[in-house]
Coordinates of C-alpha atoms in Angstrom, one line a residue:
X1 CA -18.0 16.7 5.0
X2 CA -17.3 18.8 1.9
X3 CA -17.5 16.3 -1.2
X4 CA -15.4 17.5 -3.8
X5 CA -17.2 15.8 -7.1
X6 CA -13.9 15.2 -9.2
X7 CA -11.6 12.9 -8.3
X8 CA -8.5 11.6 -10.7
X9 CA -6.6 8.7 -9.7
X10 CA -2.9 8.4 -11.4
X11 CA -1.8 5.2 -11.5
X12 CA -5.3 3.2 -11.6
X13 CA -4.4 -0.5 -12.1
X14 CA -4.0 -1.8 -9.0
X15 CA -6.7 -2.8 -6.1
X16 CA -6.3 0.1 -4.3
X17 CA -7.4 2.1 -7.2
X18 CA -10.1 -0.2 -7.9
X19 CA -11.3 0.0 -3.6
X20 CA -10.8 3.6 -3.7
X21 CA -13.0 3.9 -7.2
X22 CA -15.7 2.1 -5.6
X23 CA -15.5 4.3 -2.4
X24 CA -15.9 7.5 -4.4
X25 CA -18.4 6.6 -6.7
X26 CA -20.4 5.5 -3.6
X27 CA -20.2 9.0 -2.9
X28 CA -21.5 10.7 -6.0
X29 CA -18.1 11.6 -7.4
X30 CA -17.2 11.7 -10.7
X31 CA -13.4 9.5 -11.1
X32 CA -11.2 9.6 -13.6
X33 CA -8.5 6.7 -13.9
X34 CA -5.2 7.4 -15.3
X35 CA -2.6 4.4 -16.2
X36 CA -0.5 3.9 -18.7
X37 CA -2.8 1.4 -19.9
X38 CA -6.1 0.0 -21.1
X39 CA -8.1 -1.2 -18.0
X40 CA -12.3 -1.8 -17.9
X41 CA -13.6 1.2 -16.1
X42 CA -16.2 0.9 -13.8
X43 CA -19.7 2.3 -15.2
X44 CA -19.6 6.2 -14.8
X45 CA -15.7 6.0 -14.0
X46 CA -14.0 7.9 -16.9
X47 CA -10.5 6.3 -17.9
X48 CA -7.3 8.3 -19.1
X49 CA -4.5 6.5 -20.8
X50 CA -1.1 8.6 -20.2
X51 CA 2.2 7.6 -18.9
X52 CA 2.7 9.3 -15.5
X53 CA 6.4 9.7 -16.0
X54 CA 5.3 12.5 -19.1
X55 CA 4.7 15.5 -17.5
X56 CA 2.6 17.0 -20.3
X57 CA 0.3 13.7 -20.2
X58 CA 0.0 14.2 -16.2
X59 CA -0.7 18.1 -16.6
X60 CA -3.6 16.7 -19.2
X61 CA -5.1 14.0 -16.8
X62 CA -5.2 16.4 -13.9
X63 CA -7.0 19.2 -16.0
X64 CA -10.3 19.9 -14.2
X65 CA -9.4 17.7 -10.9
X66 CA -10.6 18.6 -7.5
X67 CA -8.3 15.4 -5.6
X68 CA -5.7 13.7 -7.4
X69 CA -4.6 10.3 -5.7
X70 CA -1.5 9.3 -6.3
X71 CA -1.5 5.1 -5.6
X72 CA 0.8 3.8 -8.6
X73 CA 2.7 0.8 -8.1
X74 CA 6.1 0.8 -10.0
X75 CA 7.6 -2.5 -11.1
X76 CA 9.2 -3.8 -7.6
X77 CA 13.0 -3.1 -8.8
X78 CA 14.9 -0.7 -7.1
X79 CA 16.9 0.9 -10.0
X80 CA 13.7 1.6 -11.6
X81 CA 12.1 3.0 -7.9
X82 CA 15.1 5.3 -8.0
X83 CA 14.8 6.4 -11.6
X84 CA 11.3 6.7 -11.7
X85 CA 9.8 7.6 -9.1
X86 CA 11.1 10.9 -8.1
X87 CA 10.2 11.9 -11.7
X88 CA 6.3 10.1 -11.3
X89 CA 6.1 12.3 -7.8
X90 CA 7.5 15.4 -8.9
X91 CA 5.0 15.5 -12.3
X92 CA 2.1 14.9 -9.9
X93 CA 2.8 18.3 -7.6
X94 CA 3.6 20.4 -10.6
X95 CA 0.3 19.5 -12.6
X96 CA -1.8 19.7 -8.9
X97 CA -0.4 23.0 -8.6
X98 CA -0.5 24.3 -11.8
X99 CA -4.5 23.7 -11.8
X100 CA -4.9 24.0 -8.0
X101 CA -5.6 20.1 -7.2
X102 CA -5.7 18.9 -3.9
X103 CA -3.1 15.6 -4.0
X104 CA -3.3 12.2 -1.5
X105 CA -0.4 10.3 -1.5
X106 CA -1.1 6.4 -1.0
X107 CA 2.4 5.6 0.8
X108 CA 3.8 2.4 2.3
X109 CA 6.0 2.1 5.8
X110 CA 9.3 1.6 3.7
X111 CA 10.9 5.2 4.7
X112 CA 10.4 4.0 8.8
X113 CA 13.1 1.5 8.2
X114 CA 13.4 -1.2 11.0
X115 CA 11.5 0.4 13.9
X116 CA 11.6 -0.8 17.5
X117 CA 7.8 -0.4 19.0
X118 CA 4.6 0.6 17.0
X119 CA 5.2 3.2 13.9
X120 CA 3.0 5.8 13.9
X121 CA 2.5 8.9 11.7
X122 CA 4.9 10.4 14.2
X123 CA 7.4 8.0 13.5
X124 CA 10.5 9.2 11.8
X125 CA 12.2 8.2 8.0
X126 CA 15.3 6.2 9.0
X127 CA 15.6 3.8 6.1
X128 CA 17.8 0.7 5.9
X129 CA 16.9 0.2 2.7
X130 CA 17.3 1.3 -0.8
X131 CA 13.7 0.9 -1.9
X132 CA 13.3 2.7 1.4
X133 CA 15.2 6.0 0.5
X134 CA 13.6 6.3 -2.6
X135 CA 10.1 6.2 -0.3
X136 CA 11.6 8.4 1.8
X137 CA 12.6 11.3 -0.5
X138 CA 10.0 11.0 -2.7
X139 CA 7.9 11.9 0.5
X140 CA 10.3 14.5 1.5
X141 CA 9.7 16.1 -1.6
X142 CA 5.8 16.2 -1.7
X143 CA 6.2 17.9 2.5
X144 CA 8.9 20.2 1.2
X145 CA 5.8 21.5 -2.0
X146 CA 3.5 21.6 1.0
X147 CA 5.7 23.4 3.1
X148 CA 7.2 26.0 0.7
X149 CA 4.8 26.1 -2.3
X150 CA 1.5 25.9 -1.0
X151 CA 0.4 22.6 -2.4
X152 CA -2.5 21.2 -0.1
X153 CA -1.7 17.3 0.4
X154 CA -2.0 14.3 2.5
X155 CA 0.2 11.7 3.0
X156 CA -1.7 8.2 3.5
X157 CA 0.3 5.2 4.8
X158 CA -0.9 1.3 4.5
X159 CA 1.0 -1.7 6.1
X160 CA 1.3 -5.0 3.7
X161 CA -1.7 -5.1 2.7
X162 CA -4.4 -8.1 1.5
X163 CA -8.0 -8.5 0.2
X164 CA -9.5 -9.8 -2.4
X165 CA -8.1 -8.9 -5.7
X166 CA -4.6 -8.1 -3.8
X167 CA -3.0 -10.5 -6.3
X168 CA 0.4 -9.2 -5.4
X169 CA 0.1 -9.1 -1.5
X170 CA 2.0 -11.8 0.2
X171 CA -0.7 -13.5 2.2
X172 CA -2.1 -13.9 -1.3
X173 CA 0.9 -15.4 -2.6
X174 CA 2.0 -17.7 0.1
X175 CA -1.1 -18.3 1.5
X176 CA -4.2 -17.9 -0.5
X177 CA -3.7 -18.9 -4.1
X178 CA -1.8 -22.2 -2.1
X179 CA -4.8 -23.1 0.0
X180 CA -6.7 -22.3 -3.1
X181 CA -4.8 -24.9 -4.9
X182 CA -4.6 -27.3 -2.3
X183 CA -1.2 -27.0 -1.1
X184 CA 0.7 -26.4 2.0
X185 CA 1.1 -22.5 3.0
X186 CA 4.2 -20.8 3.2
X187 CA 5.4 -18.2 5.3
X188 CA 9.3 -16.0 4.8
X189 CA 11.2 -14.7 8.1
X190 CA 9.6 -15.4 11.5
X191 CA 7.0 -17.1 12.0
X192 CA 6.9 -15.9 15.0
X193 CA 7.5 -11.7 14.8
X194 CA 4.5 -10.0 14.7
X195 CA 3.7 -8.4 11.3
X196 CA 0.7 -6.1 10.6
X197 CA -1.5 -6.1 7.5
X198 CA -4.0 -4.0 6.1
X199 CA -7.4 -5.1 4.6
X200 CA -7.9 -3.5 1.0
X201 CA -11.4 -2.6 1.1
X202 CA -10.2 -0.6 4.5
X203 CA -7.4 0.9 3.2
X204 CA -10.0 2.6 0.0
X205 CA -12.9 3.4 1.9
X206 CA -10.9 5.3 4.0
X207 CA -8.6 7.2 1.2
X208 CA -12.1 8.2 0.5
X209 CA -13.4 9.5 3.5
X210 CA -10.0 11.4 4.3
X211 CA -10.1 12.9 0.6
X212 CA -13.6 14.3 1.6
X213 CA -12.4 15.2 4.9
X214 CA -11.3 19.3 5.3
X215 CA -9.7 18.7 8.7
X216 CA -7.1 15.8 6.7
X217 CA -5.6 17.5 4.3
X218 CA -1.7 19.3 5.3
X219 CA -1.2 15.6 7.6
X220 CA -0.2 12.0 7.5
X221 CA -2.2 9.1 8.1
X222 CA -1.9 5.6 9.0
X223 CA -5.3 3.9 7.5
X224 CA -7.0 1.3 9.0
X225 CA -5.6 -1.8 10.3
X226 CA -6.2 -4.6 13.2
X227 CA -4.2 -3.9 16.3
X228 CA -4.4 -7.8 16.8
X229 CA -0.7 -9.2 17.4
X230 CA -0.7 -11.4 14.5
X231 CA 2.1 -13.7 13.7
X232 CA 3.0 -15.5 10.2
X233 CA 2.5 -18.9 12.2
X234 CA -1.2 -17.5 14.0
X235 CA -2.3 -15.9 10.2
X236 CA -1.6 -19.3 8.5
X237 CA -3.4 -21.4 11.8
X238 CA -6.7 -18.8 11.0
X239 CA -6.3 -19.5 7.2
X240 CA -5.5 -23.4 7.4
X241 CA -8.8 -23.5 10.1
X242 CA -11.2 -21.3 8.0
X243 CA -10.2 -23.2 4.4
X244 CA -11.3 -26.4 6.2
X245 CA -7.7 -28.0 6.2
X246 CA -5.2 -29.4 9.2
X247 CA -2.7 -26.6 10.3
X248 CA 0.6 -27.2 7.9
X249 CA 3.6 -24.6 7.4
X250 CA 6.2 -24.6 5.2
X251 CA 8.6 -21.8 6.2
X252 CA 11.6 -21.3 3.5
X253 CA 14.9 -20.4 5.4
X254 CA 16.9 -17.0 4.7
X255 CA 19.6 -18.7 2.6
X256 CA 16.9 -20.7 0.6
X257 CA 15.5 -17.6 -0.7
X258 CA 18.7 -15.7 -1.1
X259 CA 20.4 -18.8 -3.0
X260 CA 16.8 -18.4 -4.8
X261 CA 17.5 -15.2 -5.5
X262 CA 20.0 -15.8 -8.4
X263 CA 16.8 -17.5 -10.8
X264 CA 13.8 -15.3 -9.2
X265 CA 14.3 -11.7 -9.6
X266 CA 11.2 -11.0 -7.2
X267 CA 13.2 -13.0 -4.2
X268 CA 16.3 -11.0 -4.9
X269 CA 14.9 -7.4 -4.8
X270 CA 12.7 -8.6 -1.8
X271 CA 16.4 -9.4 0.0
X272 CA 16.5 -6.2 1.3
X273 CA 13.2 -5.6 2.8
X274 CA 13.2 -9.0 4.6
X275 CA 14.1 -7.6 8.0
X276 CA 10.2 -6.7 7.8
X277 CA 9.5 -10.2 8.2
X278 CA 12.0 -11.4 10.8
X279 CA 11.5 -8.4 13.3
X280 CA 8.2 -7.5 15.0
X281 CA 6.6 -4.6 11.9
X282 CA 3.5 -3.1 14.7
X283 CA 1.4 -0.6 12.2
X284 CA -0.6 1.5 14.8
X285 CA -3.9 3.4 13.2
X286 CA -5.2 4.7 16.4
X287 CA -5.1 8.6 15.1
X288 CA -7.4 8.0 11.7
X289 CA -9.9 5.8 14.3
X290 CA -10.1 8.1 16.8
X291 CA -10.0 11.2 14.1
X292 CA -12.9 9.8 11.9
X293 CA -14.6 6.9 13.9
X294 CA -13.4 4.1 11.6
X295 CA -12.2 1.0 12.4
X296 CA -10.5 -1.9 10.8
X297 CA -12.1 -5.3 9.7
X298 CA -10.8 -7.8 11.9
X299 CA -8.5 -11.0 10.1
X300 CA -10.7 -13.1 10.9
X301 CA -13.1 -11.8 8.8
X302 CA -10.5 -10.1 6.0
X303 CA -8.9 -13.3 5.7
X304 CA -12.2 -15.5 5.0
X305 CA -13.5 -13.0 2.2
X306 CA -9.9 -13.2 0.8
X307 CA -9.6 -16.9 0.6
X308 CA -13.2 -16.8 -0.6
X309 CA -12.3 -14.5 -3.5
X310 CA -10.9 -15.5 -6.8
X311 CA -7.2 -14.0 -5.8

């Protein structure tokens, strides 16, 4: 592998960043976390403070970068996703090709829309969703600089991911912090559709290893993630058996969360996106395992380090 040495990561708040960080450092590379605020830095991490929606700040943090990974998280509001993120996307590719960066792009499924069968990278955008066209030209947008500008880029894709740390995930949410807490889990949709997930500290070592990869770089990948069939009703059976307590289940009914929706701003922009969660959502990683030899850490095993974590 060719190890480039300096690595920036815009948006750095999150526990992707933090997974990713921890990858690269394990590597010998020197990182450099950007957010718009304060956050502890791991030892021999450098951090940035800049506000990835000024382009000037961006051009500064990327000054001297090898990789830039792109894995912000935007407040989960869809007028914001569409006012914001094209501009957060666009200052990325100008400042990586202004001081000839490579950029990875850590992207979610959104753009796929509903999708009968296993997505794959293959898979084409056809969102049904607002928060999915803004995914889906804000992609378009880092192909079309790869394409016509000569920008080298990857594009990496996660399902809904979970881990320790993964505060905002929904198994955390619903699950965790309530077994935690000593309550009765929850599940939204079907309990019954089939709905991937992706384990966090799977999801960074392998931005890491693609980022280091030559033969990655101008493609999209899906990272790693168990091809097990799990259900909502089977991943709260495994969670309810490995925390020790009988298997309970409270699932909260479409109009429930909609009527909920009015006091809970979170449950009204997730409106949109819940056909993820009453539909089968199959995340297939078979071309990153077979590419690179990795392979995904089981639920079984995921789920007991999350619920042994502190959230």
């Amino acid at each position: 592998m060719n190890t480039p040495s300096r690595h920036t990561l815009l948006g750095a708040g999150g526990v992707i960043a933090r997974e990713l960080t921890d990858a690269l450092r394990a590597q010998g590379a020197h990182v450099r976390l950007v957010s718009r605020r304060v956050h502890p830095a791991p030892t021999g991490a450098e951090h940035v403070v800049a506000d990835l929606l000024d382009a000037e700040a961006v051009d500064r943090a990327v000054a001297g970068s090898d990789v830039v990974h792109l894995v912000a998280g935007l407040r989960y509001d869809t007028a914001v996703w569409q006012a914001e993120w094209p501009r957060v996307m666009a200052n990325a590719i100008e400042a990586c090709l202004r001081h000839g960066a490579r950029l990875a792009f850590f992207d979610n499924v959104y753009a796929y829309g509903r999708v009968d069968g296993p997505m794959t990278e293959d898979t084409p955008f056809n969102p049904c969703s607002r928060k999915g066209e803004v995914r889906a030209a804000i992609a378009t947008s880092l192909l079309d600089a790869m394409r016509h500008r000569g920008l080298t880029a990857l594009i990496a894709r996660s399902a809904d991911f979970y881990g320790p740390g993964a505060g905002n995930s929904l198994i955390e949410a619903v699950v965790m912090a309530r077994l935690r807490a000593g309550k009765t889990p929850q599940w939204v949709g079907n309990p019954n559709a089939v709905h991937s997930f992706t384990y966090t500290p799977d999801a960074g070592a392998a931005l890491a290893r693609l980022a280091l990869e030559p033969s990655a770089w101008g493609q999209t990948w899906h990272l790693p993630t168990s091809p097990e069939a799990m259900t909502g009703e089977r991943l709260v059976r495994l969670a309810n058996e490995l925390a020790g307590r009988p298997h309970r289940m409270q699932v909260a009914p479409r109009w429930l969360l909609r009527a909920m929706g009015w006091f809970v701003p979170i449950l009204r922009e997730n409106d949109e996106m819940m056909y993820q969660f009453e539909h089968d959502y199959r995340f297939d990683s078979r071309k990153i395992e077979r590419a690179f030899g990795l392979r995904a850490t089981g639920y079984r095993e995921g789920l007991q380090r999350t619920l042994a974590s502190a959230g």
